[in-house]
CSV table of N, CA, C and O in Angstrom, one decimal:
chain,number,residue,atom,x,y,z
A,12,MET,N,-14.5,-15.4,-7.0
A,12,MET,CA,-13.3,-14.5,-7.3
A,12,MET,C,-13.9,-13.4,-6.6
A,12,MET,O,-14.3,-12.6,-8.0
A,13,ALA,N,-12.8,-12.6,-5.9
A,13,ALA,CA,-12.9,-10.8,-6.1
A,13,ALA,C,-12.9,-10.2,-6.9
A,13,ALA,O,-11.8,-10.9,-7.5
A,14,THR,N,-13.4,-9.4,-7.2
A,14,THR,CA,-12.9,-7.9,-8.3
A,14,THR,C,-11.5,-7.8,-7.7
A,14,THR,O,-11.4,-7.5,-7.2
A,15,GLU,N,-10.4,-7.7,-8.4
A,15,GLU,CA,-9.6,-7.0,-8.0
A,15,GLU,C,-9.2,-5.8,-9.0
A,15,GLU,O,-9.5,-6.0,-9.8
A,16,TRP,N,-8.6,-4.5,-8.5
A,16,TRP,CA,-8.0,-3.8,-9.2
A,16,TRP,C,-6.2,-3.4,-9.0
A,16,TRP,O,-6.4,-3.4,-7.7
A,17,THR,N,-5.9,-3.0,-10.2
A,17,THR,CA,-4.5,-2.8,-10.5
A,17,THR,C,-3.9,-1.4,-10.2
A,17,THR,O,-5.0,-0.9,-11.5
A,18,GLY,N,-3.4,-0.6,-9.5
A,18,GLY,CA,-3.1,0.7,-10.4
A,18,GLY,C,-2.0,1.6,-9.5
A,18,GLY,O,-1.0,0.5,-8.7
A,19,GLU,N,-1.6,2.8,-9.7
A,19,GLU,CA,-0.3,3.1,-9.4
A,19,GLU,C,-1.0,4.7,-8.8
A,19,GLU,O,-2.0,5.3,-9.7
A,20,ILE,N,-0.7,4.8,-7.5
A,20,ILE,CA,-0.8,6.5,-6.8
A,20,ILE,C,0.6,7.3,-7.4
A,20,ILE,O,1.8,6.5,-7.0
A,21,THR,N,0.4,8.5,-7.5
A,21,THR,CA,2.0,9.5,-7.3
A,21,THR,C,1.5,10.1,-6.0
A,21,THR,O,0.2,10.7,-5.9
A,22,HIS,N,2.6,10.8,-5.7
A,22,HIS,CA,2.7,11.4,-4.7
A,22,HIS,C,4.2,12.1,-4.7
A,22,HIS,O,5.1,12.0,-5.4
A,23,GLN,N,4.3,13.7,-4.4
A,23,GLN,CA,5.3,13.8,-4.5
A,23,GLN,C,6.3,14.3,-2.9
A,23,GLN,O,4.9,14.5,-2.1
A,24,ILE,N,7.4,13.9,-2.5
A,24,ILE,CA,7.9,14.2,-2.0
A,24,ILE,C,9.2,15.2,-2.2
A,24,ILE,O,10.0,14.9,-2.9
A,25,GLY,N,9.5,15.7,-1.4
A,25,GLY,CA,10.4,17.5,-1.5
A,25,GLY,C,10.5,17.7,-3.1
A,25,GLY,O,11.7,17.7,-3.5
A,26,GLY,N,9.5,18.0,-3.5
A,26,GLY,CA,9.5,18.1,-5.2
A,26,GLY,C,9.4,17.2,-5.9
A,26,GLY,O,9.6,17.9,-7.4
A,27,GLU,N,10.1,15.9,-5.2
A,27,GLU,CA,10.0,14.4,-6.8
A,27,GLU,C,8.4,13.6,-6.7
A,27,GLU,O,8.0,13.7,-5.5
A,28,THR,N,7.9,13.6,-7.4
A,28,THR,CA,7.0,12.5,-7.7
A,28,THR,C,7.4,11.1,-7.6
A,28,THR,O,8.2,10.8,-8.8
A,29,PHE,N,6.9,10.5,-6.7
A,29,PHE,CA,6.4,8.8,-6.7
A,29,PHE,C,5.6,7.9,-7.0
A,29,PHE,O,4.9,8.8,-6.9
A,30,ARG,N,5.8,6.9,-7.6
A,30,ARG,CA,4.7,6.0,-7.7
A,30,ARG,C,4.9,5.2,-6.9
A,30,ARG,O,5.7,4.0,-6.5
A,31,THR,N,3.5,4.3,-6.1
A,31,THR,CA,2.9,3.6,-5.4
A,31,THR,C,2.1,2.5,-6.1
A,31,THR,O,1.0,3.0,-6.3
A,32,ALA,N,2.3,1.7,-6.2
A,32,ALA,CA,1.6,0.5,-7.1
A,32,ALA,C,0.8,-0.7,-6.2
A,32,ALA,O,0.9,-0.6,-4.6
A,33,TYR,N,-0.3,-0.8,-6.4
A,33,TYR,CA,-1.3,-1.5,-5.3
A,33,TYR,C,-2.1,-2.0,-5.9
A,33,TYR,O,-2.3,-2.9,-7.3
A,34,ASN,N,-2.6,-2.8,-5.3
A,34,ASN,CA,-3.8,-4.1,-5.3
A,34,ASN,C,-4.7,-3.4,-4.5
A,34,ASN,O,-4.6,-3.5,-3.6
A,35,LEU,N,-6.3,-3.6,-5.2
A,35,LEU,CA,-7.2,-3.5,-4.1
A,35,LEU,C,-8.3,-4.8,-4.4
A,35,LEU,O,-9.0,-4.7,-5.6
A,36,PHE,N,-8.7,-5.5,-3.3
A,36,PHE,CA,-9.7,-5.9,-3.4
A,36,PHE,C,-11.1,-6.2,-3.2
A,36,PHE,O,-10.8,-5.6,-1.8
A,37,GLY,N,-12.0,-6.2,-4.2
A,37,GLY,CA,-12.9,-6.4,-3.4
A,37,GLY,C,-13.9,-4.5,-3.4
A,37,GLY,O,-12.9,-4.0,-4.5
A,38,ASP,N,-14.5,-4.4,-3.4
A,38,ASP,CA,-15.5,-3.0,-2.8
A,38,ASP,C,-15.4,-1.8,-2.5
A,38,ASP,O,-16.3,-2.6,-1.0
A,39,LEU,N,-14.8,-1.0,-2.0
A,39,LEU,CA,-14.6,0.1,-1.5
A,39,LEU,C,-16.2,1.1,-1.2
A,39,LEU,O,-16.3,1.2,0.4
A,40,ALA,N,-17.0,0.7,-1.8
A,40,ALA,CA,-18.2,1.7,-1.8
A,40,ALA,C,-19.1,0.6,-1.2
A,40,ALA,O,-20.1,1.1,-0.7
A,41,SER,N,-18.7,-0.9,-1.0
A,41,SER,CA,-19.8,-1.5,0.0
A,41,SER,C,-19.9,-1.2,1.6
A,41,SER,O,-21.4,-1.6,1.8
A,42,GLY,N,-19.2,0.1,2.0
A,42,GLY,CA,-20.2,0.1,3.3
A,42,GLY,C,-19.1,-1.1,4.1
A,42,GLY,O,-18.8,0.3,5.7
A,43,VAL,N,-18.4,-1.6,3.8
A,43,VAL,CA,-18.0,-2.3,5.1
A,43,VAL,C,-16.5,-2.0,5.5
A,43,VAL,O,-15.6,-1.4,4.4
A,44,ARG,N,-16.1,-2.0,6.6
A,44,ARG,CA,-14.2,-1.3,6.6
A,44,ARG,C,-13.4,-1.9,5.8
A,44,ARG,O,-13.0,-3.4,6.3
A,45,PRO,N,-13.1,-1.2,5.5
A,45,PRO,CA,-11.7,-2.1,4.6
A,45,PRO,C,-10.4,-2.6,5.6
A,45,PRO,O,-10.3,-1.3,6.2
A,46,LEU,N,-9.5,-3.4,4.7
A,46,LEU,CA,-8.5,-3.6,5.7
A,46,LEU,C,-7.6,-3.1,4.6
A,46,LEU,O,-7.3,-3.9,3.4
A,47,VAL,N,-6.3,-2.4,5.5
A,47,VAL,CA,-4.9,-2.4,4.7
A,47,VAL,C,-4.0,-3.3,5.2
A,47,VAL,O,-3.6,-2.8,6.4
A,48,ALA,N,-3.5,-3.8,4.7
A,48,ALA,CA,-2.0,-4.8,4.2
A,48,ALA,C,-0.6,-3.8,4.4
A,48,ALA,O,-1.0,-3.5,3.3
A,49,LEU,N,0.2,-3.5,4.9
A,49,LEU,CA,1.3,-3.2,4.8
A,49,LEU,C,2.0,-4.6,4.9
A,49,LEU,O,2.7,-5.1,5.9
A,50,HIS,N,2.9,-4.8,3.7
A,50,HIS,CA,3.9,-5.7,3.8
A,50,HIS,C,5.4,-5.3,4.8
A,50,HIS,O,5.8,-4.4,5.2
A,51,GLY,N,6.1,-6.3,4.7
A,51,GLY,CA,7.4,-6.9,5.6
A,51,GLY,C,8.5,-6.2,4.6
A,51,GLY,O,8.2,-5.8,3.5
A,52,GLY,N,9.7,-6.1,5.5
A,52,GLY,CA,11.0,-6.1,4.7
A,52,GLY,C,12.0,-5.4,5.5
A,52,GLY,O,11.8,-5.6,6.6
A,53,PRO,N,12.6,-4.1,5.3
A,53,PRO,CA,11.8,-2.9,3.5
A,53,PRO,C,12.5,-4.1,2.3
A,53,PRO,O,13.4,-4.8,2.7
A,54,GLY,N,12.1,-4.0,1.4
A,54,GLY,CA,12.4,-4.7,0.3
A,54,GLY,C,11.4,-5.5,-0.4
A,54,GLY,O,11.8,-5.7,-1.8
A,55,SER,N,10.8,-6.3,0.3
A,55,SER,CA,9.7,-6.9,-0.3
A,55,SER,C,8.0,-6.4,-0.5
A,55,SER,O,8.2,-5.4,-0.1
A,56,PRO,N,7.8,-7.4,-1.7
A,56,PRO,CA,6.5,-6.4,-2.7
A,56,PRO,C,5.7,-7.3,-1.8
A,56,PRO,O,6.0,-8.3,-0.8
A,57,HIS,N,4.6,-6.6,-1.7
A,57,HIS,CA,3.4,-7.4,-1.5
A,57,HIS,C,2.6,-8.6,-1.3
A,57,HIS,O,1.9,-9.0,-1.0
A,58,ASN,N,3.2,-8.7,-2.9
A,58,ASN,CA,2.6,-9.9,-3.1
A,58,ASN,C,2.9,-11.6,-2.4
A,58,ASN,O,1.7,-12.1,-2.5
A,59,TYR,N,3.1,-11.8,-1.3
A,59,TYR,CA,3.2,-13.1,-0.6
A,59,TYR,C,2.1,-12.6,1.1
A,59,TYR,O,1.5,-13.7,1.0
A,60,LEU,N,1.6,-11.9,1.0
A,60,LEU,CA,0.0,-11.2,1.4
A,60,LEU,C,-1.0,-11.5,0.7
A,60,LEU,O,-2.3,-11.3,1.7
A,61,ARG,N,-1.1,-11.8,-0.4
A,61,ARG,CA,-2.4,-12.0,-1.1
A,61,ARG,C,-3.2,-12.6,-0.8
A,61,ARG,O,-4.5,-12.6,-1.3
A,62,ALA,N,-2.8,-13.4,0.0
A,62,ALA,CA,-3.5,-14.9,0.9
A,62,ALA,C,-4.9,-14.4,2.1
A,62,ALA,O,-5.9,-14.4,1.5
A,63,ILE,N,-4.5,-12.5,1.9
A,63,ILE,CA,-5.1,-12.3,2.8
A,63,ILE,C,-6.3,-11.9,2.1
A,63,ILE,O,-7.3,-11.5,2.5
A,64,ALA,N,-5.9,-11.3,0.3
A,64,ALA,CA,-7.1,-10.9,0.1
A,64,ALA,C,-8.4,-12.1,0.0
A,64,ALA,O,-9.9,-11.0,-0.6
A,65,ARG,N,-8.6,-12.4,0.6
A,65,ARG,CA,-9.4,-13.9,0.3
A,65,ARG,C,-10.9,-13.5,1.4
A,65,ARG,O,-11.9,-13.8,1.2
A,66,LEU,N,-10.1,-12.2,2.5
A,66,LEU,CA,-11.2,-12.0,3.4
A,66,LEU,C,-12.2,-11.3,2.5
A,66,LEU,O,-13.7,-11.0,2.6
A,67,SER,N,-11.9,-10.3,1.4
A,67,SER,CA,-12.7,-10.4,0.1
A,67,SER,C,-14.3,-10.8,-0.3
A,67,SER,O,-15.2,-10.8,-0.3
A,68,GLU,N,-13.8,-11.6,-0.4
A,68,GLU,CA,-14.9,-13.1,-1.3
A,68,GLU,C,-15.5,-13.7,0.2
A,68,GLU,O,-16.4,-14.4,0.5
A,69,THR,N,-14.7,-14.2,1.3
A,69,THR,CA,-15.1,-15.0,1.8
A,69,THR,C,-15.9,-13.9,3.1
A,69,THR,O,-16.8,-14.7,3.7
A,70,HIS,N,-15.5,-12.7,3.7
A,70,HIS,CA,-16.2,-11.9,4.5
A,70,HIS,C,-17.0,-10.4,3.7
A,70,HIS,O,-17.6,-9.6,4.8
A,71,GLY,N,-16.6,-10.4,3.0
A,71,GLY,CA,-16.9,-9.1,1.7
A,71,GLY,C,-16.4,-7.5,2.7
A,71,GLY,O,-16.6,-7.0,2.6
A,72,ILE,N,-14.9,-8.2,2.4
A,72,ILE,CA,-14.2,-7.2,3.2
A,72,ILE,C,-13.3,-6.7,2.4
A,72,ILE,O,-12.4,-7.6,2.0
A,73,PRO,N,-13.5,-5.2,1.7
A,73,PRO,CA,-12.3,-4.5,0.7
A,73,PRO,C,-10.7,-4.6,1.1
A,73,PRO,O,-10.8,-4.6,2.6
A,74,VAL,N,-10.0,-5.3,0.6
A,74,VAL,CA,-8.5,-5.0,1.0
A,74,VAL,C,-7.6,-4.6,0.2
A,74,VAL,O,-7.9,-4.8,-1.2
A,75,LEU,N,-6.7,-3.7,0.9
A,75,LEU,CA,-6.1,-3.0,0.1
A,75,LEU,C,-4.5,-3.2,0.5
A,75,LEU,O,-4.5,-3.5,1.6
A,76,MET,N,-3.8,-3.3,-0.4
A,76,MET,CA,-2.3,-3.7,-0.4
A,76,MET,C,-2.0,-3.1,-1.2
A,76,MET,O,-1.7,-2.8,-2.3
A,77,TYR,N,-0.2,-2.5,-1.0
A,77,TYR,CA,0.6,-1.6,-1.4
A,77,TYR,C,2.0,-2.0,-1.6
A,77,TYR,O,2.3,-2.3,-0.7
A,78,ASP,N,2.8,-1.9,-2.4
A,78,ASP,CA,4.2,-2.0,-2.3
A,78,ASP,C,4.9,-0.9,-2.3
A,78,ASP,O,4.9,0.5,-2.7
A,79,GLN,N,5.5,-0.9,-0.9
A,79,GLN,CA,6.1,0.3,-0.3
A,79,GLN,C,7.0,1.2,-1.2
A,79,GLN,O,7.7,0.3,-1.8
A,80,LEU,N,7.3,2.2,-0.8
A,80,LEU,CA,8.8,3.1,-1.8
A,80,LEU,C,9.4,1.9,-1.8
A,80,LEU,O,9.7,1.7,-1.1
A,81,GLY,N,10.3,1.8,-3.2
A,81,GLY,CA,11.6,1.6,-3.5
A,81,GLY,C,11.3,-0.2,-3.5
A,81,GLY,O,12.6,-1.3,-3.3
A,82,CYS,N,9.6,-1.2,-3.4
A,82,CYS,CA,9.9,-2.1,-3.4
A,82,CYS,C,8.6,-2.5,-4.3
A,82,CYS,O,8.1,-1.6,-5.1
A,83,GLY,N,9.0,-3.7,-5.0
A,83,GLY,CA,7.8,-4.7,-6.1
A,83,GLY,C,8.3,-3.4,-7.2
A,83,GLY,O,8.5,-2.9,-7.6
A,84,ARG,N,6.8,-3.5,-7.7
A,84,ARG,CA,6.5,-2.4,-8.4
A,84,ARG,C,6.5,-0.9,-8.4
A,84,ARG,O,5.9,0.3,-9.3
A,85,SER,N,6.9,-0.5,-7.2
A,85,SER,CA,7.0,1.1,-6.9
A,85,SER,C,7.9,1.8,-7.4
A,85,SER,O,9.0,1.3,-7.6
A,86,THR,N,8.1,2.7,-7.1
A,86,THR,CA,9.4,4.0,-7.6
A,86,THR,C,10.6,3.0,-6.9
A,86,THR,O,10.8,3.0,-5.2
A,87,HIS,N,11.7,3.0,-7.6
A,87,HIS,CA,12.9,2.2,-6.9
A,87,HIS,C,13.5,3.5,-6.5
A,87,HIS,O,13.7,4.3,-7.9
A,88,LEU,N,14.2,3.9,-5.6
A,88,LEU,CA,15.3,4.9,-5.0
A,88,LEU,C,16.6,4.8,-4.6
A,88,LEU,O,16.8,4.8,-3.7
A,89,ARG,N,17.5,3.7,-5.8
A,89,ARG,CA,18.3,3.0,-5.3
A,89,ARG,C,19.5,4.4,-4.7
A,89,ARG,O,20.5,3.9,-4.2
A,90,ASP,N,19.5,5.7,-5.2
A,90,ASP,CA,20.3,6.3,-5.1
A,90,ASP,C,20.2,7.5,-4.3
A,90,ASP,O,21.5,8.1,-3.6
A,91,LYS,N,19.1,7.0,-3.0
A,91,LYS,CA,18.8,7.6,-2.0
A,91,LYS,C,19.7,7.8,-0.9
A,91,LYS,O,20.1,6.3,-0.6
A,92,PRO,N,20.1,8.9,-0.2
A,92,PRO,CA,21.2,8.6,0.9
A,92,PRO,C,20.5,7.4,3.0
A,92,PRO,O,19.0,8.0,2.2
A,93,ALA,N,20.8,7.4,2.9
A,93,ALA,CA,20.4,6.3,4.1
A,93,ALA,C,19.3,7.5,5.1
A,93,ALA,O,18.3,7.1,5.6
A,94,GLU,N,19.5,8.6,5.1
A,94,GLU,CA,18.8,9.7,5.7
A,94,GLU,C,17.5,10.0,5.5
A,94,GLU,O,16.8,10.2,5.7
A,95,PHE,N,17.6,9.9,3.5
A,95,PHE,CA,15.7,9.7,3.0
A,95,PHE,C,15.1,8.8,3.8
A,95,PHE,O,13.8,9.0,3.6
A,96,TRP,N,15.0,7.6,4.4
A,96,TRP,CA,14.6,6.1,4.3
A,96,TRP,C,13.7,6.4,5.9
A,96,TRP,O,14.9,5.9,6.7
A,97,THR,N,12.7,7.0,5.9
A,97,THR,CA,12.5,7.4,7.6
A,97,THR,C,11.5,6.9,7.8
A,97,THR,O,10.6,6.4,6.9
A,98,VAL,N,10.6,6.6,8.6
A,98,VAL,CA,9.3,6.1,9.2
A,98,VAL,C,8.5,7.2,8.9
A,98,VAL,O,7.2,6.6,8.3
A,99,ASP,N,9.1,8.4,9.3
A,99,ASP,CA,7.6,9.3,8.7
A,99,ASP,C,7.8,9.0,6.5
A,99,ASP,O,6.6,10.0,6.5
A,100,LEU,N,8.3,8.9,6.7
A,100,LEU,CA,8.6,9.0,5.1
A,100,LEU,C,7.3,7.5,4.6
A,100,LEU,O,6.6,8.1,3.6
A,101,PHE,N,7.4,6.8,5.0
A,101,PHE,CA,6.2,5.6,5.1
A,101,PHE,C,5.2,6.0,5.4
A,101,PHE,O,4.0,5.1,5.3
A,102,ILE,N,5.1,6.9,6.6
A,102,ILE,CA,3.5,7.2,7.1
A,102,ILE,C,3.0,8.4,6.2
A,102,ILE,O,1.9,8.1,5.3
A,103,ALA,N,3.9,9.3,5.6
A,103,ALA,CA,3.3,10.5,4.7
A,103,ALA,C,3.0,8.8,3.1
A,103,ALA,O,1.9,9.8,2.3
A,104,GLU,N,3.4,7.6,3.5
A,104,GLU,CA,3.1,7.1,2.0
A,104,GLU,C,2.0,6.7,2.3
A,104,GLU,O,1.2,6.9,1.6
A,105,LEU,N,1.9,6.0,3.6
A,105,LEU,CA,0.5,5.7,3.8
A,105,LEU,C,-0.7,6.5,3.9
A,105,LEU,O,-1.6,6.6,3.3
A,106,ASP,N,-0.7,7.4,4.4
A,106,ASP,CA,-1.4,8.5,4.3
A,106,ASP,C,-1.9,9.0,2.8
A,106,ASP,O,-3.4,9.2,2.9
A,107,ASN,N,-0.9,8.8,2.1
A,107,ASN,CA,-1.3,9.1,0.4
A,107,ASN,C,-2.3,8.5,-0.1
A,107,ASN,O,-2.9,8.7,-0.5
A,108,VAL,N,-2.0,7.3,0.0
A,108,VAL,CA,-2.7,5.7,0.2
A,108,VAL,C,-4.1,6.5,0.1
A,108,VAL,O,-5.3,6.4,0.0
A,109,LEU,N,-3.8,6.2,1.4
A,109,LEU,CA,-5.2,6.3,2.1
A,109,LEU,C,-6.7,8.0,1.6
A,109,LEU,O,-7.5,7.9,1.6
A,110,THR,N,-5.7,8.9,1.5
A,110,THR,CA,-6.6,9.6,0.9
A,110,THR,C,-6.9,9.5,-0.5
A,110,THR,O,-8.1,9.9,-0.7
A,111,HIS,N,-5.8,8.8,-1.0
A,111,HIS,CA,-6.5,8.9,-2.6
A,111,HIS,C,-8.2,7.9,-2.9
A,111,HIS,O,-8.5,8.0,-3.2
A,112,PHE,N,-7.6,7.0,-1.7
A,112,PHE,CA,-8.8,5.8,-1.8
A,112,PHE,C,-10.1,6.9,-0.5
A,112,PHE,O,-11.3,5.5,-1.1
A,113,GLY,N,-10.5,7.6,-0.8
A,113,GLY,CA,-10.8,8.2,0.6
A,113,GLY,C,-11.2,7.8,1.5
A,113,GLY,O,-12.8,7.5,2.0
A,114,ILE,N,-10.4,6.9,2.6
A,114,ILE,CA,-11.1,5.7,3.4
A,114,ILE,C,-10.0,6.1,5.1
A,114,ILE,O,-9.9,5.6,5.4
A,115,MET,N,-9.2,7.5,4.8
A,115,MET,CA,-8.5,8.0,6.2
A,115,MET,C,-8.7,7.6,7.0
A,115,MET,O,-8.2,7.6,8.3
A,116,ASN,N,-9.8,8.1,7.1
A,116,ASN,CA,-10.8,8.0,8.6
A,116,ASN,C,-11.9,6.7,9.0
A,116,ASN,O,-12.0,6.6,9.9
A,117,ASP,N,-11.7,6.3,8.0
A,117,ASP,CA,-12.2,4.5,8.7
A,117,ASP,C,-11.7,3.1,7.5
A,117,ASP,O,-12.0,3.3,6.9
A,118,PHE,N,-10.9,2.2,8.6
A,118,PHE,CA,-10.1,1.7,7.7
A,118,PHE,C,-9.3,0.6,8.7
A,118,PHE,O,-9.1,1.2,10.3
A,119,ALA,N,-9.3,-0.4,8.8
A,119,ALA,CA,-8.2,-1.2,9.9
A,119,ALA,C,-7.5,-1.5,9.0
A,119,ALA,O,-6.8,-2.0,7.5
A,120,LEU,N,-5.9,-1.9,10.1
A,120,LEU,CA,-4.5,-1.7,9.5
A,120,LEU,C,-4.2,-3.4,10.1
A,120,LEU,O,-3.9,-3.4,11.3
A,121,LEU,N,-3.4,-3.6,9.3
A,121,LEU,CA,-2.6,-5.0,9.5
A,121,LEU,C,-1.1,-4.6,8.7
A,121,LEU,O,-0.8,-4.6,7.6
A,122,GLY,N,0.0,-4.6,9.4
A,122,GLY,CA,1.2,-4.3,9.5
A,122,GLY,C,1.8,-6.1,9.8
A,122,GLY,O,1.6,-6.1,10.4
A,123,HIS,N,3.0,-6.5,8.9
A,123,HIS,CA,3.4,-7.5,8.9
A,123,HIS,C,5.0,-7.0,8.6
A,123,HIS,O,5.5,-6.9,8.5
A,124,SER,N,6.0,-7.8,10.2
A,124,SER,CA,7.2,-7.3,10.3
A,124,SER,C,7.6,-5.5,10.2
A,124,SER,O,6.7,-5.0,10.8
A,125,TRP,N,8.1,-5.4,9.0
A,125,TRP,CA,8.2,-3.9,9.0
A,125,TRP,C,7.1,-3.3,8.5
A,125,TRP,O,7.4,-2.3,9.4
A,126,GLY,N,6.0,-3.7,7.6
A,126,GLY,CA,4.9,-2.7,7.7
A,126,GLY,C,4.4,-2.6,9.5
A,126,GLY,O,3.6,-1.7,9.2
A,127,GLY,N,4.7,-3.5,10.1
A,127,GLY,CA,3.6,-3.6,11.7
A,127,GLY,C,4.4,-2.5,12.5
A,127,GLY,O,4.0,-1.4,13.4
C-alpha cells in the first residue's frame, strides 16, 4: 500500500482565508513527475478518484488530489454569490496547491468532468 498523507492548505482570496483539503499518495521527492487529479462536480469531493492512487503503488507515480473549494473537506461557502464561483477562482486554488507542494513547473494533470 502506498504511503498516504492528508492535510489542508490555506490560501487567501480577496482578504479571506480558505482551506483546501488534500490527499497525497506516494513520495514527491521520488523524482517521478506527480499526477494531480481534479474531481468533477462542482459539489463532489475527490473520494471517487481514489482508485487512481494505485498508480503510486504500481508505477511509483505520486498522486495528489484535493477537494476543490465548496466540496468535501475544504471550506464550504454557501453564502457566496454566483459571481464568486469563477474558473479563475479554481485556477488560483490549483496554483496555490501546486506552489505549496513545489511542483508548479513539473506535474501531469488529470481532470474528470468539471475538473477537466
